[in-house]
Structures are given as C-alpha cells and as structure tokens.
C-alpha cells in the first residue's frame, strides 16, 4: 500500500505490484496445499518460491524506499525460517 500511494510512477512499480500479486497467490496456495491437501512436499516448494519472491520484493523496493523494504525484512526472515 505504501508503494501504491507514494511511488506509482517509479520504473519498477509494475514489477513490484506483480511480485506482490505472486506473493499473495503463493500465500493462499501454501494454505491450500498444506492444510487441505496435506501435500507437504508441494507446500515446501511453495514456501521456497515464497521466500524467493520476498527477497525479490526487497531487492526491487530497496531503490524506491529503504524504509518500506526494511519493513519486509522480518517477513522474509520468517518465510525463510518457516
């Protein structure tokens, strides 16, 4: 939301919004894979992809706003740990 409100015209805006959409999709997919289908292996692959997307988000947001990117670091750490 912070990127949407303050940095719509940045050259990486489309990439950042796309990564946020992928992040949301992977979060929902993980829940379905893990809890509904009990597909632990696929949930693990999803978790790895989610961690990569989190790191990419930080990478692309960092030049736009270091404060916003710093807010994602705990989320990325948790995703990598989990």
Coordinates of C-alpha atoms in Angstrom, one line a residue:
X1 CA 0.0 0.0 0.0
X2 CA 2.9 2.4 0.8
X3 CA 4.4 1.8 -2.7
X4 CA 1.0 2.2 -4.3
X5 CA 0.3 5.5 -2.5
X6 CA 3.7 7.2 -2.9
X7 CA 5.6 5.7 -5.8
X8 CA 3.2 4.9 -8.6
X9 CA 5.5 6.4 -11.2
X10 CA 8.7 4.6 -10.4
X11 CA 10.1 2.5 -13.2
X12 CA 9.9 -0.7 -11.1
X13 CA 6.3 -0.1 -10.0
X14 CA 4.8 -2.7 -12.3
X15 CA 7.4 -5.3 -11.3
X16 CA 6.8 -4.6 -7.6
X17 CA 3.0 -4.9 -8.0
X18 CA 3.4 -8.1 -9.9
X19 CA 5.6 -9.6 -7.2
X20 CA 3.0 -8.6 -4.6
X21 CA 0.3 -10.4 -6.6
X22 CA 2.5 -13.5 -6.9
X23 CA 3.3 -13.3 -3.2
X24 CA -0.4 -13.2 -2.3
X25 CA -1.1 -16.1 -4.7
X26 CA 1.7 -18.2 -3.2
X27 CA 0.4 -17.5 0.4
X28 CA -3.1 -18.7 -0.5
X29 CA -1.7 -21.7 -2.4
X30 CA 0.5 -22.7 0.6
X31 CA -2.5 -22.8 2.8
X32 CA -4.4 -25.0 0.4
X33 CA -1.5 -27.3 -0.2
X34 CA -0.6 -27.8 3.4
X35 CA -3.9 -27.8 5.2
X36 CA -6.5 -29.0 2.7
X37 CA -4.5 -31.4 0.5
X38 CA -1.8 -32.4 3.0
X39 CA 0.8 -32.1 0.2
X40 CA 3.8 -31.4 2.4
X41 CA 6.3 -31.7 -0.5
X42 CA 4.5 -29.2 -2.7
X43 CA 3.9 -26.9 0.2
X44 CA 7.7 -26.9 0.8
X45 CA 8.3 -26.0 -2.8
X46 CA 5.7 -23.2 -2.5
X47 CA 7.4 -22.0 0.7
X48 CA 10.8 -21.8 -1.2
X49 CA 9.2 -19.9 -4.0
X50 CA 7.6 -17.6 -1.5
X51 CA 10.9 -16.9 0.1
X52 CA 12.5 -16.1 -3.3
X53 CA 9.6 -13.7 -4.1
X54 CA 10.0 -12.0 -0.7
X55 CA 13.7 -11.4 -1.4
X56 CA 12.9 -10.1 -4.9
X57 CA 10.4 -7.7 -3.4
X58 CA 13.0 -6.3 -1.0
X59 CA 15.5 -6.1 -3.9
X60 CA 13.1 -4.1 -6.2
X61 CA 11.7 -1.9 -3.4
X62 CA 15.1 -1.0 -1.9
X63 CA 15.9 1.6 -4.5
X64 CA 12.4 3.1 -4.2
X65 CA 12.2 3.3 -0.5
X66 CA 14.6 1.7 2.0
X67 CA 12.1 2.2 4.8
X68 CA 9.4 0.2 3.0
X69 CA 12.0 -2.5 2.1
X70 CA 13.1 -2.7 5.7
X71 CA 9.5 -3.4 6.7
X72 CA 9.6 -6.6 4.6
X73 CA 12.8 -8.0 6.1
X74 CA 11.1 -9.6 9.1
X75 CA 8.5 -11.2 6.8
X76 CA 11.3 -12.5 4.6
X77 CA 13.2 -13.8 7.6
X78 CA 10.1 -15.6 8.8
X79 CA 9.4 -17.1 5.4
X80 CA 12.9 -18.4 5.1
X81 CA 12.8 -19.8 8.7
X82 CA 9.5 -21.5 8.2

